[in-house]
Coordinates of N, CA and C in Angstrom, one line a residue:
X77 N 0.8 -1.2 0.0 CA 0.0 0.0 0.0 C 0.9 1.3 0.0
X78 N 1.9 1.2 0.8 CA 2.8 2.4 0.9 C 3.5 2.6 -0.4
X79 N 3.8 1.5 -1.2 CA 4.5 1.6 -2.5 C 3.5 2.3 -3.5
X80 N 2.3 1.9 -3.4 CA 1.3 2.5 -4.3 C 1.1 4.0 -4.0
X81 N 1.1 4.4 -2.8 CA 0.9 5.8 -2.4 C 2.1 6.6 -2.8
X82 N 3.3 6.0 -2.7 CA 4.5 6.7 -3.2 C 4.5 6.9 -4.7
X83 N 4.1 5.9 -5.4 CA 4.0 6.0 -6.9 C 3.0 7.1 -7.3
X84 N 1.9 7.2 -6.6 CA 0.9 8.2 -6.9 C 1.4 9.6 -6.6
X85 N 2.2 9.7 -5.5 CA 2.8 11.0 -5.1 C 3.8 11.4 -6.2
X86 N 4.6 10.5 -6.7 CA 5.6 10.8 -7.7 C 4.9 11.3 -9.0
X87 N 3.7 10.8 -9.3 CA 3.0 11.1 -10.5 C 2.1 12.4 -10.4
X88 N 2.0 12.9 -9.2 CA 1.1 14.0 -9.0 C 1.7 15.3 -9.6
X89 N 0.8 16.2 -9.9 CA 1.2 17.5 -10.4 C 0.6 18.6 -9.5
X90 N 1.0 18.6 -8.3 CA 0.5 19.6 -7.3 C 1.5 20.8 -7.3
X91 N 0.9 22.0 -7.5 CA 1.7 23.2 -7.5 C 2.9 23.1 -8.5
X92 N 2.6 22.9 -9.8 CA 3.7 22.6 -10.7 C 4.5 23.9 -11.1
X93 N 5.7 23.7 -11.5 CA 6.5 24.7 -12.2 C 7.2 24.0 -13.4
X94 N 7.3 24.8 -14.5 CA 8.0 24.3 -15.7 C 9.5 24.7 -15.6
X95 N 10.4 23.8 -15.9 CA 11.8 24.1 -16.1 C 12.2 24.0 -17.5
X96 N 12.7 25.1 -18.1 CA 13.3 25.1 -19.4 C 14.8 25.1 -19.3
X97 N 15.3 23.9 -19.7 CA 16.7 23.7 -19.5 C 17.6 24.0 -20.7
X98 N 18.2 25.1 -20.7 CA 19.4 25.4 -21.6 C 19.0 25.3 -23.1
X99 N 17.9 25.8 -23.5 CA 17.5 25.7 -24.9 C 18.1 27.0 -25.6
X100 N 19.3 26.9 -26.0 CA 20.1 28.1 -26.4 C 20.6 28.0 -27.8
X101 N 20.9 29.2 -28.3 CA 21.2 29.4 -29.7 C 22.3 28.5 -30.2
X102 N 23.4 28.4 -29.5 CA 24.6 27.7 -30.0 C 24.4 26.2 -30.1
X103 N 23.3 25.7 -29.5 CA 23.0 24.3 -29.6 C 22.2 24.0 -30.8
X104 N 21.8 25.0 -31.5 CA 20.8 24.8 -32.6 C 21.3 23.8 -33.6
X105 N 22.6 23.8 -34.0 CA 23.1 22.9 -35.0 C 23.7 21.7 -34.4
X106 N 23.8 21.6 -33.1 CA 24.5 20.5 -32.5 C 23.5 19.4 -31.9
X107 N 22.3 19.8 -31.5 CA 21.4 18.9 -30.9 C 20.6 18.1 -31.9
X108 N 20.4 16.8 -31.7 CA 19.6 16.0 -32.5 C 18.1 16.4 -32.4
X109 N 17.5 16.6 -33.5 CA 16.0 17.0 -33.5 C 15.7 18.3 -32.9
X110 N 16.7 19.3 -33.0 CA 16.5 20.6 -32.3 C 15.2 21.3 -32.7
X111 N 14.9 21.4 -34.0 CA 13.6 22.1 -34.4 C 12.4 21.4 -33.8
X112 N 12.4 20.1 -33.7 CA 11.2 19.4 -33.1 C 11.1 19.7 -31.6
X113 N 12.3 19.7 -31.0 CA 12.4 20.1 -29.5 C 11.9 21.5 -29.3
X114 N 12.3 22.4 -30.1 CA 11.8 23.8 -29.9 C 10.3 23.9 -30.1
X115 N 9.8 23.2 -31.1 CA 8.4 23.3 -31.4 C 7.6 22.8 -30.2
X116 N 8.0 21.6 -29.7 CA 7.3 21.1 -28.5 C 7.4 22.0 -27.3
X117 N 8.6 22.6 -27.1 CA 8.8 23.5 -26.0 C 8.0 24.8 -26.2
X118 N 7.8 25.3 -27.4 CA 6.9 26.4 -27.6 C 5.5 26.1 -27.2
X119 N 5.0 24.8 -27.5 CA 3.7 24.4 -27.1 C 3.6 24.3 -25.6
X120 N 4.7 23.8 -24.9 CA 4.7 23.8 -23.4 C 4.5 25.2 -22.8
X121 N 5.2 26.2 -23.5 CA 5.1 27.5 -23.0 C 3.7 28.0 -23.1
X122 N 3.0 27.7 -24.2 CA 1.6 28.1 -24.4 C 0.7 27.4 -23.4
X123 N 1.0 26.2 -23.1 CA 0.2 25.5 -22.0 C 0.4 26.2 -20.7
X124 N 1.7 26.6 -20.4 CA 2.0 27.3 -19.2 C 1.2 28.6 -19.1
X125 N 1.2 29.3 -20.2 CA 0.4 30.6 -20.2 C -1.1 30.3 -19.9
X126 N -1.6 29.4 -20.6 CA -3.1 29.1 -20.5 C -3.4 28.5 -19.1
X127 N -2.6 27.7 -18.6 CA -2.9 27.0 -17.3 C -2.3 27.7 -16.1
X128 N -1.6 28.8 -16.3 CA -1.1 29.6 -15.2 C 0.0 28.9 -14.4
X129 N 0.9 28.3 -15.2 CA 2.0 27.5 -14.5 C 3.3 28.4 -14.6
X130 N 4.0 28.7 -13.5 CA 5.2 29.5 -13.6 C 6.3 28.7 -14.3
X131 N 7.2 29.5 -15.0 CA 8.2 28.9 -15.8 C 9.6 29.5 -15.4
X132 N 10.5 28.6 -15.1 CA 11.9 29.0 -14.8 C 12.8 28.4 -15.9
X133 N 13.7 29.3 -16.4 CA 14.6 28.9 -17.4 C 16.0 29.1 -16.9
X134 N 16.9 28.3 -17.5 CA 18.4 28.5 -17.3 C 19.1 28.6 -18.6
X135 N 20.3 29.1 -18.5 CA 21.2 29.2 -19.7 C 22.6 28.8 -19.3
X136 N 23.1 27.8 -19.9 CA 24.4 27.3 -19.6 C 25.5 28.2 -20.2
X137 N 26.3 28.9 -19.4 CA 27.4 29.7 -19.8 C 26.9 30.6 -21.0
X138 N 26.0 31.5 -20.8 CA 25.4 32.2 -22.0 C 26.3 33.1 -22.8
X139 N 27.4 33.5 -22.1 CA 28.4 34.3 -22.9 C 29.0 33.5 -24.1
X140 N 29.1 32.2 -23.8 CA 29.7 31.4 -24.9 C 28.6 30.7 -25.7
X141 N 27.5 30.3 -25.1 CA 26.5 29.5 -25.8 C 25.2 30.3 -26.2
X142 N 25.2 31.5 -25.9 CA 24.1 32.4 -26.3 C 22.9 32.3 -25.4
X143 N 21.9 33.0 -25.8 CA 20.6 33.1 -25.0 C 19.6 32.1 -25.4
X144 N 18.6 32.0 -24.6 CA 17.5 31.1 -24.9 C 16.9 31.4 -26.3
X145 N 16.6 30.5 -27.1 CA 16.2 30.7 -28.5 C 14.9 31.6 -28.5
X146 N 14.9 32.5 -29.5 CA 13.9 33.6 -29.5 C 12.5 33.0 -29.7
X147 N 12.4 31.8 -30.3 CA 11.1 31.2 -30.6 C 10.3 31.0 -29.3
X148 N 10.9 30.7 -28.2 CA 10.2 30.4 -27.0 C 9.5 31.7 -26.4
X149 N 10.1 32.9 -26.7 CA 9.5 34.1 -26.3 C 8.9 34.1 -24.9
X150 N 9.8 33.9 -23.9 CA 9.3 33.7 -22.5 C 8.7 35.0 -22.0
X151 N 9.1 36.2 -22.6 CA 8.5 37.4 -22.1 C 7.0 37.5 -22.2
X152 N 6.4 36.8 -23.2 CA 5.0 36.8 -23.3 C 4.2 36.2 -22.1
X153 N 5.0 35.5 -21.3 CA 4.3 34.9 -20.1 C 4.1 35.9 -19.0
X154 N 4.7 37.1 -19.1 CA 4.5 38.1 -18.1 C 5.0 37.6 -16.8
X155 N 4.2 37.8 -15.7 CA 4.6 37.4 -14.4 C 4.8 35.9 -14.2
X156 N 4.3 35.1 -15.1 CA 4.5 33.6 -15.1 C 5.9 33.2 -15.4
X157 N 6.6 34.1 -16.1 CA 8.1 33.9 -16.3 C 8.8 34.2 -15.0
X158 N 9.1 33.2 -14.2 CA 9.7 33.4 -12.9 C 11.2 33.7 -13.0
X159 N 11.8 33.7 -14.1 CA 13.2 34.1 -14.3 C 14.0 33.2 -15.2
X160 N 15.0 33.8 -15.8 CA 16.0 33.1 -16.6 C 17.3 33.3 -15.9
X161 N 18.0 32.2 -15.6 CA 19.2 32.3 -14.7 C 20.4 31.7 -15.5
X162 N 21.5 32.5 -15.5 CA 22.7 31.9 -16.1 C 23.3 31.0 -15.1
X163 N 24.1 30.0 -15.6 CA 24.7 29.0 -14.7 C 25.9 28.4 -15.4
X164 N 26.8 27.9 -14.6 CA 27.9 27.1 -15.1 C 27.8 25.6 -14.6
X165 N 27.1 25.5 -13.5 CA 26.7 24.1 -13.0 C 25.9 23.4 -14.0
X166 N 26.0 22.1 -14.2 CA 25.2 21.4 -15.2 C 23.8 21.3 -14.8
X167 N 23.5 21.0 -13.5 CA 22.2 21.0 -13.0 C 21.6 22.4 -12.9
X168 N 20.3 22.5 -13.1 CA 19.5 23.7 -12.9 C 19.3 24.1 -11.5
X169 N 19.6 23.2 -10.6 CA 19.4 23.4 -9.2 C 20.5 24.3 -8.6
X170 N 20.5 25.6 -8.9 CA 21.4 26.5 -8.4 C 20.7 27.4 -7.3
X171 N 21.4 28.1 -6.5 CA 20.7 28.9 -5.4 C 19.6 29.8 -5.9
X172 N 19.8 30.5 -7.0 CA 18.7 31.4 -7.5 C 17.4 30.6 -7.8
X173 N 17.6 29.4 -8.4 CA 16.4 28.6 -8.8 C 15.8 28.0 -7.5
X174 N 16.6 27.6 -6.6 CA 16.1 27.0 -5.3 C 15.3 28.1 -4.6
X175 N 15.8 29.3 -4.5 CA 15.0 30.4 -3.9 C 13.7 30.7 -4.6
X176 N 13.7 30.6 -5.9 CA 12.5 30.9 -6.7 C 11.5 29.8 -6.4
X177 N 11.9 28.5 -6.3 CA 11.0 27.4 -6.1 C 10.4 27.6 -4.7
X178 N 11.1 28.0 -3.7 CA 10.6 28.2 -2.4 C 9.6 29.3 -2.4
X179 N 9.9 30.4 -3.1 CA 9.0 31.5 -3.2 C 7.7 31.1 -3.9
X180 N 7.7 30.3 -4.9 CA 6.5 29.8 -5.6 C 5.8 28.7 -4.9
X181 N 6.5 28.1 -3.9 CA 5.8 27.0 -3.2 C 5.6 25.8 -4.1
X182 N 6.4 25.6 -5.1 CA 6.3 24.5 -6.1 C 6.5 23.2 -5.4
X183 N 5.8 22.2 -5.9 CA 6.0 20.8 -5.4 C 6.2 19.8 -6.5
X184 N 5.9 20.2 -7.7 CA 6.1 19.3 -8.9 C 6.8 20.1 -9.9
X185 N 7.8 19.4 -10.6 CA 8.5 20.1 -11.6 C 8.4 19.3 -12.9
X186 N 8.1 20.1 -14.0 CA 8.0 19.6 -15.3 C 9.2 20.1 -16.1
X187 N 10.1 19.2 -16.6 CA 11.3 19.7 -17.2 C 11.4 19.3 -18.7
X188 N 12.0 20.2 -19.5 CA 12.2 19.9 -20.9 C 13.5 20.7 -21.3
X189 N 14.2 20.2 -22.3 CA 15.4 20.9 -22.7 C 16.5 20.0 -23.0
X190 N 17.8 20.5 -22.8 CA 18.9 19.7 -23.2 C 20.1 19.9 -22.2
X191 N 21.1 19.0 -22.2 CA 21.0 17.7 -22.9 C 20.4 16.7 -22.0
X192 N 19.7 15.7 -22.6 CA 19.0 14.7 -21.7 C 19.9 14.0 -20.8
X193 N 21.1 13.7 -21.2 CA 22.0 12.9 -20.3 C 23.0 13.7 -19.5
X194 N 22.9 15.0 -19.6 CA 23.8 15.9 -18.8 C 23.0 16.8 -17.9
X195 N 22.6 18.0 -18.4 CA 21.9 19.0 -17.6 C 20.5 18.5 -17.1
X196 N 19.8 18.0 -18.0 CA 18.4 17.5 -17.7 C 18.6 16.4 -16.6
X197 N 19.5 15.4 -16.9 CA 19.7 14.3 -16.1 C 20.1 14.7 -14.6
X198 N 21.1 15.6 -14.5 CA 21.5 16.0 -13.2 C 20.5 16.8 -12.5
X199 N 19.8 17.6 -13.2 CA 18.7 18.4 -12.6 C 17.6 17.5 -12.0
X200 N 17.2 16.5 -12.7 CA 16.1 15.6 -12.3 C 16.6 14.9 -11.0
X201 N 17.8 14.4 -11.0 CA 18.3 13.6 -9.8 C 18.3 14.5 -8.6
X202 N 18.7 15.8 -8.8 CA 18.8 16.7 -7.6 C 17.4 17.0 -7.1
X203 N 16.5 17.2 -8.0 CA 15.1 17.5 -7.6 C 14.4 16.3 -6.9
X204 N 14.7 15.1 -7.4 CA 14.1 14.0 -6.8 C 14.7 13.8 -5.4
X205 N 15.9 14.0 -5.2 CA 16.6 13.9 -3.9 C 16.0 15.0 -2.9
X206 N 15.6 16.1 -3.5 CA 15.0 17.2 -2.7 C 13.6 17.0 -2.3
X207 N 13.0 15.9 -2.9 CA 11.6 15.6 -2.6 C 10.5 16.0 -3.6
X208 N 10.9 16.6 -4.7 CA 10.0 17.1 -5.7 C 9.4 15.9 -6.5
X209 N 8.2 16.0 -7.0 CA 7.7 15.1 -8.0 C 8.2 15.7 -9.4
X210 N 8.9 14.9 -10.2 CA 9.5 15.4 -11.4 C 9.0 14.6 -12.6
X211 N 8.6 15.4 -13.6 CA 8.0 14.9 -14.9 C 8.9 15.4 -16.0
X212 N 9.4 14.4 -16.8 CA 10.3 14.7 -17.9 C 9.5 14.6 -19.2
X213 N 9.5 15.6 -20.0 CA 8.7 15.6 -21.3 C 9.6 15.0 -22.4
X214 N 9.2 13.7 -22.7 CA 10.1 12.9 -23.6 C 10.2 13.5 -25.0
X215 N 9.1 14.2 -25.5 CA 9.2 14.8 -26.8 C 9.7 16.2 -26.8
X216 N 10.4 16.6 -25.7 CA 11.0 17.9 -25.6 C 12.3 17.8 -24.9
X217 N 13.0 16.7 -25.0 CA 14.4 16.6 -24.5 C 15.2 15.9 -25.6
X218 N 16.5 16.2 -25.7 CA 17.4 15.6 -26.6 C 18.8 15.8 -26.2
X219 N 19.7 15.3 -27.0 CA 21.2 15.4 -26.8 C 21.8 15.5 -28.2
X220 N 23.1 15.8 -28.2 CA 23.9 15.8 -29.4 C 23.8 14.4 -30.1
X221 N 24.0 13.4 -29.3 CA 23.9 12.0 -29.9 C 22.6 11.4 -29.4
X222 N 21.7 11.1 -30.4 CA 20.4 10.6 -30.1 C 20.4 9.4 -29.2
X223 N 21.4 8.6 -29.4 CA 21.5 7.3 -28.6 C 21.5 7.5 -27.1
X224 N 22.0 8.7 -26.7 CA 22.0 9.0 -25.2 C 20.6 9.2 -24.6
X225 N 19.7 9.6 -25.4 CA 18.4 9.9 -24.9 C 17.6 8.8 -24.2
X226 N 17.4 7.7 -24.9 CA 16.6 6.6 -24.2 C 17.3 6.0 -23.0
X227 N 18.7 6.0 -23.0 CA 19.4 5.6 -21.8 C 19.2 6.5 -20.6
X228 N 19.3 7.8 -20.9 CA 19.1 8.8 -19.9 C 17.6 8.7 -19.3
X229 N 16.6 8.6 -20.2 CA 15.3 8.5 -19.7 C 15.0 7.2 -18.9
X230 N 15.6 6.1 -19.3 CA 15.4 4.9 -18.6 C 16.0 5.0 -17.2
X231 N 17.1 5.6 -17.1 CA 17.8 5.8 -15.8 C 16.9 6.7 -14.9
X232 N 16.4 7.8 -15.5 CA 15.6 8.7 -14.7 C 14.3 8.1 -14.3
X233 N 13.7 7.2 -15.1 CA 12.5 6.5 -14.7 C 12.8 5.6 -13.5
X234 N 13.9 4.9 -13.6 CA 14.3 4.0 -12.5 C 14.5 4.8 -11.2
X235 N 15.0 6.0 -11.4 CA 15.3 6.8 -10.2 C 14.0 7.4 -9.5
X236 N 12.9 7.4 -10.3 CA 11.7 7.8 -9.7 C 11.0 9.0 -10.5
X237 N 11.6 9.4 -11.6 CA 10.9 10.5 -12.4 C 9.8 9.9 -13.2
X238 N 8.8 10.7 -13.6 CA 7.8 10.3 -14.5 C 8.2 10.7 -15.9
X239 N 8.3 9.8 -16.8 CA 8.6 10.1 -18.2 C 7.3 10.2 -18.9
X240 N 7.0 11.3 -19.5 CA 5.7 11.6 -20.1 C 5.8 12.3 -21.4
X241 N 4.7 12.7 -22.0 CA 4.8 13.4 -23.3 C 4.1 14.8 -23.1
X242 N 4.3 15.7 -24.0 CA 3.7 17.0 -23.9 C 2.2 17.0 -23.8
X243 N 1.6 16.1 -24.7 CA 0.2 16.1 -24.7 C -0.4 15.4 -23.5
X244 N 0.2 14.3 -23.1 CA -0.3 13.6 -21.9 C -0.2 14.5 -20.7
X245 N 0.9 15.2 -20.5 CA 1.1 16.1 -19.4 C 0.1 17.3 -19.4
X246 N -0.1 17.8 -20.6 CA -1.1 18.9 -20.7 C -2.5 18.5 -20.3
X247 N -2.9 17.3 -20.8 CA -4.2 16.9 -20.4 C -4.3 16.6 -18.9
X248 N -3.2 16.1 -18.3 CA -3.2 15.9 -16.8 C -3.3 17.2 -16.1
X249 N -2.7 18.3 -16.6 CA -2.8 19.6 -16.0 C -4.2 20.2 -16.1
X250 N -4.8 20.0 -17.3 CA -6.1 20.5 -17.6 C -7.2 19.8 -16.7
X251 N -7.1 18.5 -16.7 CA -7.9 17.7 -15.7 C -9.4 17.5 -16.0
X252 N -10.1 18.5 -16.6 CA -11.5 18.5 -16.8 C -11.9 19.2 -18.0
X253 N -12.7 18.6 -18.9 CA -13.2 19.2 -20.1 C -14.2 20.3 -19.8
X254 N -14.7 20.4 -18.5 CA -15.6 21.5 -18.1 C -14.9 22.7 -17.7
X255 N -13.5 22.7 -17.7 CA -12.8 23.9 -17.3 C -13.1 25.0 -18.3
X256 N -13.1 26.3 -17.8 CA -13.5 27.4 -18.6 C -12.5 27.6 -19.8
X257 N -11.3 27.2 -19.7 CA -10.3 27.5 -20.7 C -10.1 26.2 -21.6
X258 N -11.0 25.2 -21.5 CA -10.7 24.0 -22.2 C -10.9 24.3 -23.7
X259 N -11.7 25.2 -24.2 CA -11.9 25.4 -25.6 C -10.6 25.9 -26.2
X260 N -10.0 26.8 -25.5 CA -8.7 27.3 -26.0 C -7.6 26.2 -26.0
X261 N -7.6 25.5 -24.9 CA -6.7 24.3 -24.8 C -6.9 23.4 -26.0
X262 N -8.1 23.0 -26.2 CA -8.5 22.1 -27.3 C -8.0 22.6 -28.7
X263 N -8.1 23.9 -28.9 CA -7.7 24.5 -30.1 C -6.2 24.4 -30.3
X264 N -5.4 24.6 -29.2 CA -4.0 24.5 -29.3 C -3.6 23.1 -29.7
X265 N -4.2 22.1 -29.0 CA -3.9 20.7 -29.3 C -4.2 20.3 -30.8
X266 N -5.4 20.7 -31.2 CA -5.8 20.4 -32.6 C -4.9 21.1 -33.6
X267 N -4.5 22.3 -33.3 CA -3.6 23.1 -34.3 C -2.2 22.4 -34.3
X268 N -1.8 21.8 -33.3 CA -0.5 21.3 -33.1 C -0.4 19.8 -33.4
X269 N -1.5 19.1 -33.8 CA -1.5 17.7 -34.0 C -0.4 17.2 -34.9
X270 N -0.2 17.8 -36.0 CA 0.9 17.3 -36.9 C 2.3 17.4 -36.3
X271 N 2.5 18.6 -35.6 CA 3.8 18.8 -34.9 C 3.9 17.8 -33.8
X272 N 2.9 17.5 -33.0 CA 2.9 16.5 -31.9 C 3.4 15.2 -32.5
X273 N 2.7 14.7 -33.6 CA 3.0 13.4 -34.1 C 4.5 13.3 -34.6
X274 N 4.9 14.4 -35.3 CA 6.3 14.4 -35.9 C 7.3 14.4 -34.8
X275 N 7.1 15.2 -33.8 CA 8.0 15.3 -32.7 C 8.1 14.0 -31.9
X276 N 7.0 13.3 -31.7 CA 7.0 12.0 -31.1 C 7.8 11.0 -31.9
X277 N 7.6 11.0 -33.2 CA 8.4 10.1 -34.1 C 9.9 10.4 -34.0
X278 N 10.2 11.6 -34.1 CA 11.6 12.0 -34.1 C 12.4 11.9 -32.8
X279 N 11.7 12.3 -31.7 CA 12.4 12.4 -30.4 C 12.1 11.3 -29.5
X280 N 11.0 10.6 -29.7 CA 10.7 9.5 -28.8 C 10.9 8.2 -29.5
X281 N 10.6 8.1 -30.8 CA 10.9 7.0 -31.7 C 9.7 6.1 -32.0
X282 N 9.8 5.4 -33.1 CA 8.8 4.5 -33.5 C 8.4 3.4 -32.5
X283 N 9.4 3.1 -31.7 CA 9.1 2.0 -30.7 C 8.0 2.3 -29.8
X284 N 7.7 3.6 -29.6 CA 6.6 4.0 -28.7 C 5.3 3.8 -29.3
X285 N 5.2 3.6 -30.6 CA 3.9 3.5 -31.3 C 3.4 4.9 -31.7
X286 N 2.3 4.9 -32.4 CA 1.7 6.1 -32.8 C 0.9 6.8 -31.7
X287 N 0.9 8.1 -31.8 CA 0.2 8.9 -30.8 C -1.3 8.8 -31.1
X288 N -2.1 8.3 -30.1 CA -3.6 8.2 -30.4 C -4.2 9.6 -30.6
X289 N -5.2 9.6 -31.4 CA -5.9 10.9 -31.6 C -6.9 11.2 -30.4
X290 N -6.9 12.4 -30.0 CA -7.7 12.7 -28.8 C -9.1 13.1 -29.3
X291 N -10.1 12.7 -28.5 CA -11.5 13.1 -28.8 C -11.8 14.4 -28.1
X292 N -11.7 15.5 -28.8 CA -11.9 16.8 -28.1 C -13.2 17.4 -28.5

């Protein structure tokens, strides 16, 4: 019974925050499936705006690696953009981010970005150790070498993270078709259907099967 309760706690999305991990300009030509990753990340930012989820971003050594890609346009989030923080540590769990999490009262973290086996990997492990419920968006993480990705995700799942997809997580956050903003939510999902399918194929792989169509 205790094991079931722990699993349910790990999968919960109570007081979530989104982590955007180092999606920067200099990685554009180096990361496998970068355009698909950016497209999914843009959609996650839209869901954050619609569902009022705060977003924290980091940039790895931005002097050398550039700023967050302009496509994400975090400024449009207004107050929901809880900050973009430079770092040299591979993990996003730096003092500024820790302070912001405490300020927000976040209990669940949704992470996407790069690289899956380095910065994302180390961030998730630190967050799990700190007691957060952590969800990794599989169709919005990647690495320079695509072979690193499934190994990293398998290790993170074993460590206690929830490996999910952008659409699955968005519906989990929405929770109820009677929500007042469901119509706008549904419109985003429908408009992005082709991108959702192509990103799943490229970043998650054919082994996961086709993404089922949602009845909206």
